[in-house]
mmCIF file of C-alpha atoms in Angstrom:
data_model
loop_
_atom_site.group_PDB
_atom_site.id
_atom_site.type_symbol
_atom_site.label_atom_id
_atom_site.label_comp_id
_atom_site.label_asym_id
_atom_site.label_seq_id
_atom_site.Cartn_x
_atom_site.Cartn_y
_atom_site.Cartn_z
ATOM 1 C CA MET A 21 175.932 74.015 -166.317
ATOM 2 C CA SER A 22 176.186 77.223 -168.734
ATOM 3 C CA SER A 23 173.319 78.548 -171.020
ATOM 4 C CA ALA A 24 175.444 77.570 -173.913
ATOM 5 C CA HIS A 25 173.963 74.180 -173.442
ATOM 6 C CA VAL A 26 170.621 75.301 -174.069
ATOM 7 C CA SER A 27 169.637 75.472 -177.646
ATOM 8 C CA GLU A 28 167.359 77.810 -179.751
ATOM 9 C CA ILE A 29 165.621 75.583 -182.685
ATOM 10 C CA PRO A 30 164.553 78.431 -184.985
ATOM 11 C CA PHE A 31 161.088 78.374 -187.192
ATOM 12 C CA THR A 32 161.170 75.268 -189.293
ATOM 13 C CA PRO A 33 158.321 75.653 -192.583
ATOM 14 C CA TRP A 34 155.302 73.556 -191.852
ATOM 15 C CA ALA A 35 153.906 71.029 -194.088
ATOM 16 C CA GLY A 36 150.534 69.295 -194.406
ATOM 17 C CA ARG A 37 147.456 68.505 -196.606
ATOM 18 C CA HIS A 38 147.163 70.673 -199.839
ATOM 19 C CA ASP A 39 143.793 71.374 -201.001
ATOM 20 C CA GLY A 40 144.225 74.437 -202.721
ATOM 21 C CA ASP A 41 145.805 78.017 -201.927
ATOM 22 C CA SER A 42 142.721 79.940 -201.673
ATOM 23 C CA PRO A 43 141.379 81.021 -198.363
ATOM 24 C CA ASP A 44 138.986 78.762 -198.331
ATOM 25 C CA HIS A 45 141.151 75.853 -198.535
ATOM 26 C CA ARG A 46 143.568 77.094 -195.900
ATOM 27 C CA ARG A 47 145.111 74.847 -193.356
ATOM 28 C CA TRP A 48 147.516 75.599 -190.560
ATOM 29 C CA TRP A 49 150.567 74.624 -192.233
ATOM 30 C CA GLN A 50 149.453 77.591 -194.577
ATOM 31 C CA ALA A 51 149.099 80.250 -192.490
ATOM 32 C CA VAL A 52 151.898 79.835 -189.970
ATOM 33 C CA LEU A 53 154.855 82.223 -190.481
ATOM 34 C CA PRO A 54 158.039 82.906 -189.364
ATOM 35 C CA TYR A 55 158.660 84.931 -186.152
ATOM 36 C CA SER A 56 160.425 88.018 -186.042
ATOM 37 C CA ALA A 57 159.652 91.141 -183.848
ATOM 38 C CA GLY A 58 159.335 93.444 -186.797
ATOM 39 C CA ALA A 59 156.692 91.057 -188.797
ATOM 40 C CA VAL A 60 154.699 90.458 -185.569
ATOM 41 C CA ALA A 61 154.760 94.625 -184.953
ATOM 42 C CA ALA A 62 153.565 95.038 -188.435
ATOM 43 C CA ALA A 63 150.680 92.394 -187.734
ATOM 44 C CA VAL A 64 149.845 94.244 -184.653
ATOM 45 C CA GLU A 65 149.145 97.227 -186.479
ATOM 46 C CA ARG A 66 147.291 95.442 -189.204
ATOM 47 C CA ALA A 67 145.078 93.926 -186.558
ATOM 48 C CA ARG A 68 144.323 97.386 -184.989
ATOM 49 C CA ASP A 69 143.421 98.902 -188.310
ATOM 50 C CA ALA A 70 141.275 96.417 -189.090
ATOM 51 C CA ALA A 71 139.528 96.595 -185.849
ATOM 52 C CA TYR A 72 138.913 100.368 -186.359
ATOM 53 C CA ASP A 73 137.815 99.407 -190.101
ATOM 54 C CA ALA A 74 135.092 97.303 -188.548
ATOM 55 C CA GLY A 75 134.067 99.432 -185.617
ATOM 56 C CA GLU A 76 131.234 101.466 -185.744
ATOM 57 C CA SER A 77 131.115 105.548 -186.055
ATOM 58 C CA GLY A 78 130.121 106.961 -182.693
ATOM 59 C CA ARG A 79 130.022 110.080 -180.785
ATOM 60 C CA ALA A 80 133.502 110.824 -180.636
ATOM 61 C CA GLY A 81 134.344 109.210 -183.985
ATOM 62 C CA ARG A 82 135.114 105.571 -185.040
ATOM 63 C CA GLU A 83 135.210 103.152 -182.191
ATOM 64 C CA PRO A 84 137.133 99.921 -182.629
ATOM 65 C CA ALA A 85 135.890 96.655 -182.963
ATOM 66 C CA VAL A 86 137.751 93.626 -180.921
ATOM 67 C CA VAL A 87 141.248 93.670 -181.772
ATOM 68 C CA ARG A 88 142.673 90.406 -183.209
ATOM 69 C CA ALA A 89 146.080 90.661 -182.308
ATOM 70 C CA PRO A 90 148.532 88.018 -183.765
ATOM 71 C CA ALA A 91 149.304 84.804 -182.097
ATOM 72 C CA VAL A 92 152.970 83.667 -181.414
ATOM 73 C CA LEU A 93 153.910 80.084 -180.607
ATOM 74 C CA LEU A 94 156.978 79.055 -178.821
ATOM 75 C CA GLY A 95 157.993 75.827 -177.648
ATOM 76 C CA PHE A 96 159.819 74.849 -174.777
ATOM 77 C CA ALA A 97 161.276 71.163 -175.710
ATOM 78 C CA CYS A 98 162.309 70.031 -172.012
ATOM 79 C CA ASP A 99 161.433 67.366 -169.745
ATOM 80 C CA GLU A 100 164.516 67.846 -167.271
ATOM 81 C CA GLY A 101 161.834 68.661 -164.993
ATOM 82 C CA VAL A 102 160.161 65.556 -165.394
ATOM 83 C CA ARG A 103 162.991 63.406 -165.078
ATOM 84 C CA ARG A 104 163.704 65.490 -161.602
ATOM 85 C CA ASN A 105 160.264 64.578 -160.474
ATOM 86 C CA LYS A 106 160.617 60.945 -161.217
ATOM 87 C CA GLY A 107 158.073 61.017 -164.026
ATOM 88 C CA ARG A 108 158.384 59.422 -167.444
ATOM 89 C CA THR A 109 160.344 61.485 -169.694
ATOM 90 C CA GLY A 110 159.739 62.117 -173.404
ATOM 91 C CA ALA A 111 157.780 65.376 -173.065
ATOM 92 C CA ALA A 112 160.756 67.240 -174.705
ATOM 93 C CA SER A 113 159.224 66.050 -177.984
ATOM 94 C CA GLY A 114 155.761 67.418 -177.404
ATOM 95 C CA PRO A 115 156.223 71.028 -179.282
ATOM 96 C CA ALA A 116 157.027 68.837 -182.422
ATOM 97 C CA ALA A 117 154.050 66.570 -182.044
ATOM 98 C CA ILE A 118 151.545 69.493 -181.426
ATOM 99 C CA ARG A 119 152.876 71.269 -184.611
ATOM 100 C CA GLU A 120 152.745 68.059 -186.706
ATOM 101 C CA ALA A 121 149.181 67.757 -185.019
ATOM 102 C CA LEU A 122 148.197 71.087 -186.186
ATOM 103 C CA SER A 123 149.535 71.219 -189.348
ATOM 104 C CA SER A 124 146.835 69.816 -191.394
ATOM 105 C CA MET A 125 143.868 71.099 -189.300
ATOM 106 C CA ALA A 126 141.649 73.781 -191.301
ATOM 107 C CA PHE A 127 142.729 77.197 -190.280
ATOM 108 C CA HIS A 128 139.402 79.278 -189.600
ATOM 109 C CA HIS A 129 140.862 82.268 -187.482
ATOM 110 C CA GLY A 130 140.885 85.968 -188.043
ATOM 111 C CA ARG A 131 144.394 86.618 -186.665
ATOM 112 C CA GLU A 132 147.815 85.887 -188.021
ATOM 113 C CA VAL A 133 149.947 83.344 -186.428
ATOM 114 C CA PHE A 134 153.785 83.334 -186.255
ATOM 115 C CA ASP A 135 156.084 80.534 -184.883
ATOM 116 C CA ALA A 136 159.322 81.605 -182.820
ATOM 117 C CA GLY A 137 160.492 78.189 -182.711
ATOM 118 C CA ASP A 138 161.743 76.115 -179.443
ATOM 119 C CA ILE A 139 164.113 76.855 -176.506
ATOM 120 C CA ALA A 140 165.448 73.210 -175.984
ATOM 121 C CA VAL A 141 166.800 71.996 -172.863
ATOM 122 C CA PRO A 142 168.911 68.908 -172.748
ATOM 123 C CA LEU A 143 168.200 66.082 -170.714
ATOM 124 C CA GLY A 144 170.335 65.398 -167.595
ATOM 125 C CA THR A 145 171.131 62.758 -165.151
ATOM 126 C CA PRO A 146 171.149 62.405 -161.630
ATOM 127 C CA ASP A 147 174.782 63.318 -161.435
ATOM 128 C CA ALA A 148 175.030 65.541 -164.186
ATOM 129 C CA PRO A 149 171.186 67.477 -164.291
ATOM 130 C CA GLY A 150 170.454 69.304 -167.210
ATOM 131 C CA PRO A 151 170.308 73.032 -167.633
ATOM 132 C CA LEU A 152 166.637 73.383 -166.633
ATOM 133 C CA GLU A 153 166.875 77.061 -164.868
ATOM 134 C CA ASP A 154 168.894 78.515 -167.850
ATOM 135 C CA GLY A 155 166.373 77.102 -170.189
ATOM 136 C CA GLN A 156 163.342 78.622 -168.115
ATOM 137 C CA GLU A 157 165.303 81.850 -167.967
ATOM 138 C CA ARG A 158 165.691 81.961 -171.685
ATOM 139 C CA TYR A 159 162.343 80.579 -172.565
ATOM 140 C CA GLY A 160 160.921 83.995 -170.262
ATOM 141 C CA SER A 161 162.935 86.503 -171.896
ATOM 142 C CA ALA A 162 162.057 85.317 -175.194
ATOM 143 C CA LEU A 163 158.113 85.246 -174.265
ATOM 144 C CA ALA A 164 158.248 88.693 -172.633
ATOM 145 C CA ALA A 165 159.465 89.898 -176.004
ATOM 146 C CA ALA A 166 156.707 88.486 -178.155
ATOM 147 C CA LEU A 167 154.084 89.679 -175.297
ATOM 148 C CA ASP A 168 155.354 93.228 -175.301
ATOM 149 C CA SER A 169 155.240 93.139 -178.993
ATOM 150 C CA GLY A 170 151.416 93.025 -178.583
ATOM 151 C CA ALA A 171 150.935 89.366 -179.247
ATOM 152 C CA LEU A 172 148.688 86.769 -177.855
ATOM 153 C CA THR A 173 151.474 84.125 -176.977
ATOM 154 C CA VAL A 174 150.898 80.319 -176.940
ATOM 155 C CA GLY A 175 153.303 77.957 -175.257
ATOM 156 C CA LEU A 176 153.950 74.578 -176.257
ATOM 157 C CA GLY A 177 155.493 72.157 -173.839
ATOM 158 C CA GLY A 178 157.443 70.221 -172.806
ATOM 159 C CA GLY A 179 156.998 69.098 -169.000
ATOM 160 C CA HIS A 180 154.978 71.345 -166.585
ATOM 161 C CA GLU A 181 158.276 73.277 -165.770
ATOM 162 C CA THR A 182 157.192 75.029 -168.798
ATOM 163 C CA ALA A 183 154.736 76.797 -166.322
ATOM 164 C CA TRP A 184 157.472 78.518 -164.291
ATOM 165 C CA ALA A 185 159.101 79.574 -167.715
ATOM 166 C CA SER A 186 155.917 81.011 -168.815
ATOM 167 C CA TYR A 187 155.656 82.835 -165.567
ATOM 168 C CA LEU A 188 158.946 84.338 -165.948
ATOM 169 C CA GLY A 189 157.926 86.086 -169.408
ATOM 170 C CA VAL A 190 154.540 86.884 -168.201
ATOM 171 C CA ALA A 191 155.591 88.686 -164.876
ATOM 172 C CA GLY A 192 158.607 90.082 -166.515
ATOM 173 C CA SER A 193 156.649 91.760 -169.522
ATOM 174 C CA GLU A 194 155.749 95.285 -169.567
ATOM 175 C CA ARG A 195 152.108 94.228 -170.460
ATOM 176 C CA ALA A 196 151.939 92.681 -167.049
ATOM 177 C CA GLY A 197 153.054 95.765 -164.909
ATOM 178 C CA GLY A 198 150.645 96.742 -162.534
ATOM 179 C CA ALA A 199 147.716 94.343 -163.572
ATOM 180 C CA ARG A 200 146.315 92.290 -161.227
ATOM 181 C CA LEU A 201 147.587 88.992 -162.528
ATOM 182 C CA GLY A 202 145.917 85.736 -162.021
ATOM 183 C CA VAL A 203 147.280 82.149 -162.779
ATOM 184 C CA LEU A 204 144.566 79.392 -164.022
ATOM 185 C CA ASN A 205 145.800 75.973 -163.642
ATOM 186 C CA LEU A 206 144.003 72.989 -165.617
ATOM 187 C CA ASP A 207 145.572 70.043 -163.794
ATOM 188 C CA ALA A 208 145.069 66.840 -162.030
ATOM 189 C CA HIS A 209 147.974 68.297 -159.825
ATOM 190 C CA PHE A 210 148.710 71.323 -157.541
ATOM 191 C CA ASP A 211 152.388 71.227 -158.346
ATOM 192 C CA LEU A 212 153.376 72.918 -155.130
ATOM 193 C CA ARG A 213 155.767 70.591 -154.319
ATOM 194 C CA ASP A 214 158.532 72.027 -152.105
ATOM 195 C CA GLU A 215 161.957 70.580 -153.499
ATOM 196 C CA PRO A 216 165.831 71.829 -153.277
ATOM 197 C CA ALA A 217 165.926 72.187 -157.086
ATOM 198 C CA ALA A 218 162.871 73.084 -159.752
ATOM 199 C CA THR A 219 160.808 70.102 -161.384
ATOM 200 C CA SER A 220 157.798 69.705 -162.939
ATOM 201 C CA GLY A 221 156.148 69.315 -159.932
ATOM 202 C CA THR A 222 157.414 72.755 -158.118
ATOM 203 C CA PRO A 223 156.374 75.591 -160.499
ATOM 204 C CA PHE A 224 153.523 76.946 -158.700
ATOM 205 C CA LEU A 225 155.191 77.058 -155.360
ATOM 206 C CA GLN A 226 157.910 78.919 -156.929
ATOM 207 C CA MET A 227 155.461 81.560 -158.528
ATOM 208 C CA ALA A 228 153.964 81.765 -154.806
ATOM 209 C CA ARG A 229 157.297 82.448 -153.352
ATOM 210 C CA ALA A 230 158.130 84.755 -156.168
ATOM 211 C CA GLU A 231 155.068 86.936 -155.795
ATOM 212 C CA ALA A 232 155.806 86.968 -152.116
ATOM 213 C CA ALA A 233 159.149 88.484 -152.560
ATOM 214 C CA GLU A 234 157.353 91.284 -154.175
ATOM 215 C CA GLY A 235 155.173 91.922 -151.642
ATOM 216 C CA ARG A 236 152.061 90.333 -153.585
ATOM 217 C CA THR A 237 149.953 86.963 -153.110
ATOM 218 C CA LEU A 238 149.874 84.932 -155.986
ATOM 219 C CA GLN A 239 146.195 84.479 -157.450
ATOM 220 C CA TYR A 240 146.210 80.864 -158.309
ATOM 221 C CA ALA A 241 143.505 78.475 -159.076
ATOM 222 C CA ALA A 242 143.464 74.767 -160.026
ATOM 223 C CA LEU A 243 140.530 72.995 -162.108
ATOM 224 C CA GLY A 244 140.471 69.216 -162.280
ATOM 225 C CA ILE A 245 142.533 68.192 -158.932
ATOM 226 C CA SER A 246 142.727 64.850 -158.165
ATOM 227 C CA ARG A 247 142.272 63.848 -154.308
ATOM 228 C CA PRO A 248 144.121 60.575 -154.920
ATOM 229 C CA GLY A 249 146.887 62.503 -157.087
ATOM 230 C CA ASN A 250 147.887 65.058 -154.016
ATOM 231 C CA THR A 251 149.054 64.097 -150.612
ATOM 232 C CA ARG A 252 147.676 65.821 -147.610
ATOM 233 C CA ALA A 253 150.529 67.795 -147.260
ATOM 234 C CA LEU A 254 149.988 69.371 -150.740
ATOM 235 C CA PHE A 255 146.270 70.176 -149.937
ATOM 236 C CA ASP A 256 147.473 71.730 -146.760
ATOM 237 C CA ARG A 257 149.838 73.826 -148.686
ATOM 238 C CA ALA A 258 147.040 74.846 -151.217
ATOM 239 C CA ASP A 259 145.040 76.117 -148.367
ATOM 240 C CA GLU A 260 147.896 78.046 -146.763
ATOM 241 C CA LEU A 261 148.567 79.950 -149.961
ATOM 242 C CA GLY A 262 144.803 80.638 -150.574
ATOM 243 C CA VAL A 263 144.747 78.338 -153.914
ATOM 244 C CA ARG A 264 141.216 78.167 -155.102
ATOM 245 C CA HIS A 265 140.451 74.542 -156.522
ATOM 246 C CA LEU A 266 137.744 72.281 -157.894
ATOM 247 C CA LEU A 267 138.122 68.658 -157.720
ATOM 248 C CA ASP A 268 138.015 66.448 -160.868
ATOM 249 C CA GLU A 269 134.835 64.549 -159.184
ATOM 250 C CA TYR A 270 132.886 67.733 -159.397
ATOM 251 C CA THR A 271 134.087 69.452 -162.392
ATOM 252 C CA THR A 272 131.089 69.646 -164.760
ATOM 253 C CA ARG A 273 130.711 72.280 -167.414
ATOM 254 C CA GLU A 274 128.384 74.160 -165.051
ATOM 255 C CA THR A 275 130.750 74.173 -162.288
ATOM 256 C CA ALA A 276 133.708 74.668 -164.113
ATOM 257 C CA GLU A 277 132.381 77.849 -166.313
ATOM 258 C CA GLN A 278 131.325 79.346 -162.691
ATOM 259 C CA PHE A 279 134.721 78.578 -160.885
ATOM 260 C CA THR A 280 136.403 80.268 -164.058
ATOM 261 C CA GLU A 281 134.312 83.268 -164.063
ATOM 262 C CA ASP A 282 134.467 83.902 -160.371
ATOM 263 C CA PHE A 283 138.133 83.620 -160.537
ATOM 264 C CA LEU A 284 138.326 85.806 -163.560
ATOM 265 C CA ALA A 285 136.197 88.706 -161.843
ATOM 266 C CA ASP A 286 139.012 89.938 -159.582
ATOM 267 C CA LEU A 287 141.597 90.003 -162.167
ATOM 268 C CA ASP A 288 142.933 92.450 -165.203
ATOM 269 C CA ALA A 289 145.001 89.454 -166.719
ATOM 270 C CA VAL A 290 145.204 85.927 -166.872
ATOM 271 C CA TYR A 291 147.966 83.214 -167.704
ATOM 272 C CA LEU A 292 146.181 79.989 -168.265
ATOM 273 C CA THR A 293 148.286 76.743 -168.307
ATOM 274 C CA ILE A 294 147.058 73.247 -169.474
ATOM 275 C CA ASP A 295 148.680 69.997 -168.161
ATOM 276 C CA LEU A 296 147.240 67.443 -170.321
ATOM 277 C CA ASP A 297 147.145 64.935 -167.348
ATOM 278 C CA VAL A 298 143.973 66.712 -166.504
ATOM 279 C CA LEU A 299 142.014 64.881 -169.238
ATOM 280 C CA PRO A 300 140.785 61.366 -168.976
ATOM 281 C CA ALA A 301 143.499 58.541 -169.652
ATOM 282 C CA ALA A 302 141.304 57.429 -172.613
ATOM 283 C CA VAL A 303 141.366 60.833 -174.372
ATOM 284 C CA ALA A 304 145.108 61.733 -173.321
ATOM 285 C CA PRO A 305 146.941 58.681 -172.611
ATOM 286 C CA GLY A 306 150.458 60.095 -173.734
ATOM 287 C CA VAL A 307 151.321 61.953 -170.717
ATOM 288 C CA SER A 308 153.739 60.918 -167.616
ATOM 289 C CA ALA A 309 150.680 60.648 -165.237
ATOM 290 C CA PRO A 310 147.499 59.526 -167.033
ATOM 291 C CA ALA A 311 144.121 60.350 -165.049
ATOM 292 C CA ALA A 312 142.006 57.683 -163.643
ATOM 293 C CA LEU A 313 139.326 59.876 -164.027
ATOM 294 C CA GLY A 314 139.892 63.251 -165.314
ATOM 295 C CA VAL A 315 137.947 66.043 -166.506
ATOM 296 C CA PRO A 316 135.975 65.625 -170.055
ATOM 297 C CA LEU A 317 137.679 67.400 -173.204
ATOM 298 C CA GLU A 318 134.493 69.234 -173.852
ATOM 299 C CA VAL A 319 134.752 70.912 -170.265
ATOM 300 C CA VAL A 320 138.069 71.934 -170.522
ATOM 301 C CA ILE A 321 137.328 73.649 -174.141
ATOM 302 C CA ALA A 322 134.513 75.395 -172.488
ATOM 303 C CA VAL A 323 136.776 76.739 -170.091
ATOM 304 C CA VAL A 324 139.348 77.840 -172.552
ATOM 305 C CA ARG A 325 136.612 79.500 -174.594
ATOM 306 C CA ARG A 326 135.477 81.367 -171.507
ATOM 307 C CA VAL A 327 139.032 82.475 -170.493
ATOM 308 C CA ALA A 328 139.706 83.562 -174.213
ATOM 309 C CA ALA A 329 136.429 85.564 -174.343
ATOM 310 C CA SER A 330 136.866 87.306 -171.242
ATOM 311 C CA GLY A 331 139.528 89.515 -173.138
ATOM 312 C CA LYS A 332 141.864 89.125 -170.175
ATOM 313 C CA LEU A 333 144.204 86.193 -171.449
ATOM 314 C CA LEU A 334 147.876 87.207 -172.066
ATOM 315 C CA HIS A 335 149.305 83.679 -172.428
ATOM 316 C CA ALA A 336 148.719 80.161 -172.252
ATOM 317 C CA ASP A 337 150.359 77.107 -172.656
ATOM 318 C CA LEU A 338 150.296 73.203 -172.792
ATOM 319 C CA ALA A 339 152.275 70.911 -171.235
ATOM 320 C CA GLU A 340 152.939 67.223 -170.481
ATOM 321 C CA LEU A 341 152.639 65.702 -174.105
ATOM 322 C CA ASN A 342 154.648 62.644 -174.196
ATOM 323 C CA PRO A 343 154.820 61.224 -177.944
ATOM 324 C CA SER A 344 156.380 58.123 -176.703
ATOM 325 C CA LEU A 345 153.607 57.068 -174.381
ATOM 326 C CA ASP A 346 150.772 58.113 -176.964
ATOM 327 C CA ILE A 347 148.507 56.123 -178.769
ATOM 328 C CA ASP A 348 147.754 56.566 -182.465
ATOM 329 C CA GLY A 349 148.657 60.349 -181.944
ATOM 330 C CA ARG A 350 145.332 60.949 -179.901
ATOM 331 C CA THR A 351 146.843 63.007 -177.275
ATOM 332 C CA ALA A 352 148.882 65.135 -179.759
ATOM 333 C CA ARG A 353 145.626 65.664 -181.539
ATOM 334 C CA VAL A 354 143.686 66.825 -178.511
ATOM 335 C CA ALA A 355 146.743 69.307 -177.686
ATOM 336 C CA ALA A 356 146.374 70.478 -181.281
ATOM 337 C CA ARG A 357 142.787 71.092 -180.754
ATOM 338 C CA LEU A 358 143.325 73.050 -177.680
ATOM 339 C CA VAL A 359 145.949 75.312 -179.048
ATOM 340 C CA ASP A 360 143.121 75.760 -182.170
ATOM 341 C CA THR A 361 140.573 76.753 -179.647
ATOM 342 C CA ILE A 362 143.032 79.392 -177.734
ATOM 343 C CA VAL A 363 144.073 80.845 -181.123
ATOM 344 C CA GLY A 364 140.035 80.909 -182.071
#
């Protein structure tokens, strides 16, 4: 299929609870702005100026404080990869559900936030697969442009085929050029399946092969892996590729933070991806494959904070929210809380 079957859904104004228009009453829907390259470039300059103004006079003049670069949200409304992976479809509605859950949350962040809309991929059938690969390439191009404008980018999935789309954007950006890049996946599954076509279960093997083609080894770590959820063949493939992993049953806040710190130590930049099925089913029921055990939400939040505080985070995304399987919007609210943590 041609890329004409992939649609781009532009920014739609957000709405939510209104307590007032002052900064003290601000909620996400009042803070989010429509994305344009020029608007983000201007926001980057404002952030740099603010960092210098907040800095201290030093030996060689004024030293900048931390630059609070603007954040750009970009949705991937797709679960063609989930269908191909024989999962339960519905994640294409994830980006809209995350935005809805975010809308009325209080906004406490010292950075500007822009919404770039969605790349939407129609669902196919076994006889006529949807244009997943075209959608991933278009998402990657849009993401690379946002990254190279100087923004922190946050992807809203979509099935975990979102990860390959994100990798295309991160690896294709000028900001990643020459950097020691790593991929940290919070997930119950390795997603290293070897299939004839891309699915939600193949993205990290695709990344490993892409890196190998460039003469590099993929620096990939997976936290929250379920032993019953991955075959022996997948564990063997992870070992062959040098994948670092931490099983869900051994994932506490202490072990997770140490695992994360050890992984980040050798990197210049990191792409963080969160498959919501890493969480316990009671916390995140609205996913294709709910976890029997899972990693506690407070541990996942602690890891996200560690990555964000490292100063190495280029891009983060969330995947596998399926609103049709959710209970009382529970998983959507968890996803929104994670986006809020990433931006914070």
